[in-house]
């Protein structure tokens, strides 16, 4: 399944992705974006890809995560 992944080494906590997609992302205790773990729905994918393109530090991506069962 596809999920959002944040590179915490790169995220500067600008908040753009969190405010654009509050159903997918929240702030962690360090003020960085934190994925809630929700599966990316196909209806949201284009919007998410656009947000990914506009992240100032290229810290966000969608990854195909294999489940073990
Ligand atoms: S848009 Fe990028 S830098 Fe800004 S909070 Fe999201 S992941 Fe972090």
mmCIF file of N, CA and C and ligand atoms in Angstrom:
data_model
loop_
_atom_site.group_PDB
_atom_site.id
_atom_site.type_symbol
_atom_site.label_atom_id
_atom_site.label_comp_id
_atom_site.label_asym_id
_atom_site.label_seq_id
_atom_site.Cartn_x
_atom_site.Cartn_y
_atom_site.Cartn_z
ATOM 1 N N UNK A 1 0.840 -1.201 0.000
ATOM 2 C CA UNK A 1 0.000 0.000 0.000
ATOM 3 C C UNK A 1 0.872 1.247 0.000
ATOM 4 N N UNK A 2 0.329 2.303 -0.553
ATOM 5 C CA UNK A 2 1.120 3.524 -0.643
ATOM 6 C C UNK A 2 0.885 4.417 0.577
ATOM 7 N N UNK A 3 2.004 4.873 1.125
ATOM 8 C CA UNK A 3 1.921 5.761 2.288
ATOM 9 C C UNK A 3 2.876 6.928 2.124
ATOM 10 N N UNK A 4 2.605 7.980 2.885
ATOM 11 C CA UNK A 4 3.488 9.136 2.861
ATOM 12 C C UNK A 4 4.660 8.893 3.801
ATOM 13 N N UNK A 5 5.833 9.281 3.342
ATOM 14 C CA UNK A 5 7.040 9.167 4.160
ATOM 15 C C UNK A 5 7.685 10.549 4.232
ATOM 16 N N UNK A 6 8.124 10.929 5.430
ATOM 17 C CA UNK A 6 8.818 12.203 5.626
ATOM 18 C C UNK A 6 10.271 11.938 5.992
ATOM 19 N N UNK A 7 11.175 12.608 5.305
ATOM 20 C CA UNK A 7 12.592 12.551 5.652
ATOM 21 C C UNK A 7 12.860 13.620 6.709
ATOM 22 N N UNK A 8 13.005 13.166 7.949
ATOM 23 C CA UNK A 8 13.153 14.114 9.066
ATOM 24 C C UNK A 8 14.486 14.857 9.027
ATOM 25 N N UNK A 9 15.439 14.321 8.267
ATOM 26 C CA UNK A 9 16.711 15.037 8.103
ATOM 27 C C UNK A 9 16.521 16.294 7.256
ATOM 28 N N UNK A 10 15.486 16.268 6.432
ATOM 29 C CA UNK A 10 15.287 17.372 5.492
ATOM 30 C C UNK A 10 14.161 18.315 5.880
ATOM 31 N N UNK A 11 13.110 17.810 6.549
ATOM 32 C CA UNK A 11 11.924 18.629 6.836
ATOM 33 C C UNK A 11 12.279 19.809 7.735
ATOM 34 N N UNK A 12 11.882 21.010 7.303
ATOM 35 C CA UNK A 12 12.158 22.214 8.099
ATOM 36 C C UNK A 12 10.902 22.701 8.833
ATOM 37 N N UNK A 13 9.840 21.896 8.770
ATOM 38 C CA UNK A 13 8.628 22.226 9.517
ATOM 39 C C UNK A 13 7.898 23.454 9.015
ATOM 40 N N UNK A 14 7.952 23.701 7.725
ATOM 41 C CA UNK A 14 7.283 24.895 7.179
ATOM 42 C C UNK A 14 5.765 24.790 7.308
ATOM 43 N N UNK A 15 5.266 23.560 7.388
ATOM 44 C CA UNK A 15 3.839 23.353 7.617
ATOM 45 C C UNK A 15 2.981 23.268 6.367
ATOM 46 N N UNK A 16 3.576 23.472 5.226
ATOM 47 C CA UNK A 16 2.790 23.484 3.991
ATOM 48 C C UNK A 16 2.023 22.175 3.804
ATOM 49 N N UNK A 17 2.710 21.060 3.927
ATOM 50 C CA UNK A 17 2.043 19.772 3.681
ATOM 51 C C UNK A 17 1.024 19.465 4.778
ATOM 52 N N UNK A 18 1.333 19.845 6.011
ATOM 53 C CA UNK A 18 0.423 19.560 7.134
ATOM 54 C C UNK A 18 -0.877 20.333 6.966
ATOM 55 N N UNK A 19 -0.758 21.595 6.559
ATOM 56 C CA UNK A 19 -1.964 22.403 6.379
ATOM 57 C C UNK A 19 -2.732 21.998 5.124
ATOM 58 N N UNK A 20 -2.021 21.521 4.120
ATOM 59 C CA UNK A 20 -2.689 21.124 2.879
ATOM 60 C C UNK A 20 -3.401 19.788 3.027
ATOM 61 N N UNK A 21 -2.861 18.893 3.871
ATOM 62 C CA UNK A 21 -3.415 17.536 3.989
ATOM 63 C C UNK A 21 -3.486 17.095 5.451
ATOM 64 N N UNK A 22 -4.336 17.776 6.234
ATOM 65 C CA UNK A 22 -4.391 17.439 7.662
ATOM 66 C C UNK A 22 -4.869 16.013 7.937
ATOM 67 N N UNK A 23 -5.517 15.397 6.950
ATOM 68 C CA UNK A 23 -5.957 14.018 7.160
ATOM 69 C C UNK A 23 -4.796 13.025 7.007
ATOM 70 N N UNK A 24 -3.685 13.484 6.433
ATOM 71 C CA UNK A 24 -2.526 12.601 6.224
ATOM 72 C C UNK A 24 -1.336 12.960 7.098
ATOM 73 N N UNK A 25 -1.267 14.232 7.511
ATOM 74 C CA UNK A 25 -0.051 14.689 8.183
ATOM 75 C C UNK A 25 -0.369 15.561 9.392
ATOM 76 N N UNK A 26 0.418 15.399 10.435
ATOM 77 C CA UNK A 26 0.325 16.260 11.615
ATOM 78 C C UNK A 26 1.747 16.743 11.938
ATOM 79 N N UNK A 27 1.873 17.606 12.926
ATOM 80 C CA UNK A 27 3.201 17.991 13.400
ATOM 81 C C UNK A 27 3.616 17.041 14.520
ATOM 82 N N UNK A 28 4.880 16.652 14.528
ATOM 83 C CA UNK A 28 5.375 15.884 15.672
ATOM 84 C C UNK A 28 5.837 16.857 16.770
ATOM 85 N N UNK A 29 6.394 16.318 17.843
ATOM 86 C CA UNK A 29 6.762 17.165 18.988
ATOM 87 C C UNK A 29 7.933 18.093 18.657
ATOM 88 N N UNK A 30 8.632 17.795 17.554
ATOM 89 C CA UNK A 30 9.746 18.659 17.121
ATOM 90 C C UNK A 30 9.284 19.724 16.123
ATOM 91 N N UNK A 31 7.987 19.711 15.810
ATOM 92 C CA UNK A 31 7.470 20.686 14.855
ATOM 93 C C UNK A 31 7.707 20.308 13.399
ATOM 94 N N UNK A 32 8.033 19.042 13.189
ATOM 95 C CA UNK A 32 8.206 18.556 11.821
ATOM 96 C C UNK A 32 6.958 17.793 11.391
ATOM 97 N N UNK A 33 6.822 17.645 10.077
ATOM 98 C CA UNK A 33 5.677 16.902 9.552
ATOM 99 C C UNK A 33 5.799 15.432 9.933
ATOM 100 N N UNK A 34 4.660 14.835 10.252
ATOM 101 C CA UNK A 34 4.628 13.447 10.686
ATOM 102 C C UNK A 34 3.437 12.760 10.015
ATOM 103 N N UNK A 35 3.670 11.724 9.219
ATOM 104 C CA UNK A 35 2.545 11.053 8.571
ATOM 105 C C UNK A 35 1.719 10.283 9.604
ATOM 106 N N UNK A 36 0.395 10.329 9.460
ATOM 107 C CA UNK A 36 -0.447 9.608 10.420
ATOM 108 C C UNK A 36 -0.517 8.117 10.089
ATOM 109 N N UNK A 37 0.030 7.736 8.933
ATOM 110 C CA UNK A 37 0.054 6.322 8.577
ATOM 111 C C UNK A 37 -1.111 5.870 7.713
ATOM 112 N N UNK A 38 -1.883 6.840 7.285
ATOM 113 C CA UNK A 38 -3.059 6.545 6.463
ATOM 114 C C UNK A 38 -2.620 6.136 5.057
ATOM 115 N N UNK A 39 -3.312 5.126 4.518
ATOM 116 C CA UNK A 39 -3.040 4.709 3.144
ATOM 117 C C UNK A 39 -3.449 5.822 2.184
ATOM 118 N N UNK A 40 -2.609 6.081 1.174
ATOM 119 C CA UNK A 40 -2.921 7.122 0.195
ATOM 120 C C UNK A 40 -4.100 6.657 -0.669
ATOM 121 N N UNK A 41 -5.168 7.422 -0.649
ATOM 122 C CA UNK A 41 -6.339 7.087 -1.462
ATOM 123 C C UNK A 41 -6.145 7.654 -2.861
ATOM 124 N N UNK A 42 -6.627 6.917 -3.857
ATOM 125 C CA UNK A 42 -6.391 7.337 -5.246
ATOM 126 C C UNK A 42 -6.977 8.711 -5.530
ATOM 127 N N UNK A 43 -8.070 9.049 -4.874
ATOM 128 C CA UNK A 43 -8.686 10.365 -5.108
ATOM 129 C C UNK A 43 -7.801 11.511 -4.597
ATOM 130 N N UNK A 44 -6.923 11.216 -3.671
ATOM 131 C CA UNK A 44 -6.065 12.250 -3.074
ATOM 132 C C UNK A 44 -4.680 12.307 -3.700
ATOM 133 N N UNK A 45 -4.369 11.321 -4.541
ATOM 134 C CA UNK A 45 -2.973 11.158 -4.955
ATOM 135 C C UNK A 45 -2.435 12.354 -5.753
ATOM 136 N N UNK A 46 -3.225 12.858 -6.691
ATOM 137 C CA UNK A 46 -2.741 13.988 -7.490
ATOM 138 C C UNK A 46 -2.453 15.208 -6.632
ATOM 139 N N UNK A 47 -3.349 15.485 -5.686
ATOM 140 C CA UNK A 47 -3.146 16.618 -4.779
ATOM 141 C C UNK A 47 -1.870 16.424 -3.952
ATOM 142 N N UNK A 48 -1.683 15.198 -3.489
ATOM 143 C CA UNK A 48 -0.496 14.915 -2.681
ATOM 144 C C UNK A 48 0.780 15.060 -3.511
ATOM 145 N N UNK A 49 0.724 14.595 -4.750
ATOM 146 C CA UNK A 49 1.904 14.711 -5.612
ATOM 147 C C UNK A 49 2.243 16.177 -5.880
ATOM 148 N N UNK A 50 1.210 16.988 -5.982
ATOM 149 C CA UNK A 50 1.449 18.416 -6.188
ATOM 150 C C UNK A 50 2.114 19.032 -4.951
ATOM 151 N N UNK A 51 1.619 18.652 -3.786
ATOM 152 C CA UNK A 51 2.224 19.137 -2.542
ATOM 153 C C UNK A 51 3.670 18.678 -2.438
ATOM 154 N N UNK A 52 3.919 17.433 -2.796
ATOM 155 C CA UNK A 52 5.286 16.890 -2.761
ATOM 156 C C UNK A 52 6.207 17.737 -3.630
ATOM 157 N N UNK A 53 5.695 18.130 -4.782
ATOM 158 C CA UNK A 53 6.485 18.952 -5.693
ATOM 159 C C UNK A 53 6.837 20.306 -5.082
ATOM 160 N N UNK A 54 5.973 20.801 -4.186
ATOM 161 C CA UNK A 54 6.178 22.137 -3.629
ATOM 162 C C UNK A 54 6.831 22.146 -2.255
ATOM 163 N N UNK A 55 7.142 20.991 -1.719
ATOM 164 C CA UNK A 55 7.895 20.975 -0.455
ATOM 165 C C UNK A 55 9.241 21.644 -0.700
ATOM 166 N N UNK A 56 9.595 22.647 0.102
ATOM 167 C CA UNK A 56 10.821 23.415 -0.171
ATOM 168 C C UNK A 56 12.104 22.610 -0.019
ATOM 169 N N UNK A 57 12.054 21.505 0.700
ATOM 170 C CA UNK A 57 13.295 20.748 0.926
ATOM 171 C C UNK A 57 13.222 19.320 0.388
ATOM 172 N N UNK A 58 12.200 19.033 -0.396
ATOM 173 C CA UNK A 58 12.022 17.683 -0.964
ATOM 174 C C UNK A 58 12.067 16.608 0.120
ATOM 175 N N UNK A 59 11.371 16.880 1.223
ATOM 176 C CA UNK A 59 11.418 15.967 2.367
ATOM 177 C C UNK A 59 10.278 14.953 2.363
ATOM 178 N N UNK A 60 9.358 15.115 1.445
ATOM 179 C CA UNK A 60 8.151 14.275 1.493
ATOM 180 C C UNK A 60 8.044 13.451 0.217
ATOM 181 N N UNK A 61 7.602 12.208 0.385
ATOM 182 C CA UNK A 61 7.412 11.351 -0.795
ATOM 183 C C UNK A 61 6.325 10.329 -0.500
ATOM 184 N N UNK A 62 5.881 9.686 -1.558
ATOM 185 C CA UNK A 62 4.945 8.567 -1.396
ATOM 186 C C UNK A 62 5.738 7.290 -1.656
ATOM 187 N N UNK A 63 5.583 6.327 -0.777
ATOM 188 C CA UNK A 63 6.320 5.087 -0.927
ATOM 189 C C UNK A 63 5.348 3.914 -0.921
ATOM 190 N N UNK A 64 5.667 2.911 -1.747
ATOM 191 C CA UNK A 64 4.854 1.699 -1.764
ATOM 192 C C UNK A 64 5.378 0.770 -0.662
ATOM 193 N N UNK A 65 4.606 0.659 0.416
ATOM 194 C CA UNK A 65 5.064 -0.107 1.564
ATOM 195 C C UNK A 65 4.410 -1.482 1.536
ATOM 196 N N UNK A 66 5.265 -2.511 1.528
ATOM 197 C CA UNK A 66 4.748 -3.883 1.482
ATOM 198 C C UNK A 66 4.333 -4.329 2.884
ATOM 199 N N UNK A 67 3.163 -4.909 2.955
ATOM 200 C CA UNK A 67 2.668 -5.431 4.222
ATOM 201 C C UNK A 67 3.105 -6.901 4.326
ATOM 202 N N UNK A 68 3.309 -7.355 5.541
ATOM 203 C CA UNK A 68 3.825 -8.710 5.753
ATOM 204 C C UNK A 68 2.737 -9.766 5.930
ATOM 205 N N UNK A 69 1.550 -9.553 5.494
ATOM 206 C CA UNK A 69 0.569 -10.643 5.647
ATOM 207 C C UNK A 69 -0.450 -10.632 4.529
HETATM 208 S S1 LIG B 1 6.283 20.800 3.128
HETATM 209 FE FE1 LIG B 1 8.252 19.729 3.395
HETATM 210 S S2 LIG B 1 9.469 21.030 4.776
HETATM 211 FE FE2 LIG B 1 7.331 21.719 4.916
HETATM 212 S S3 LIG B 1 6.520 20.591 6.710
HETATM 213 FE FE3 LIG B 1 6.055 19.361 4.850
HETATM 214 S S4 LIG B 1 7.777 17.921 4.643
HETATM 215 FE FE4 LIG B 1 8.401 19.546 6.048
#
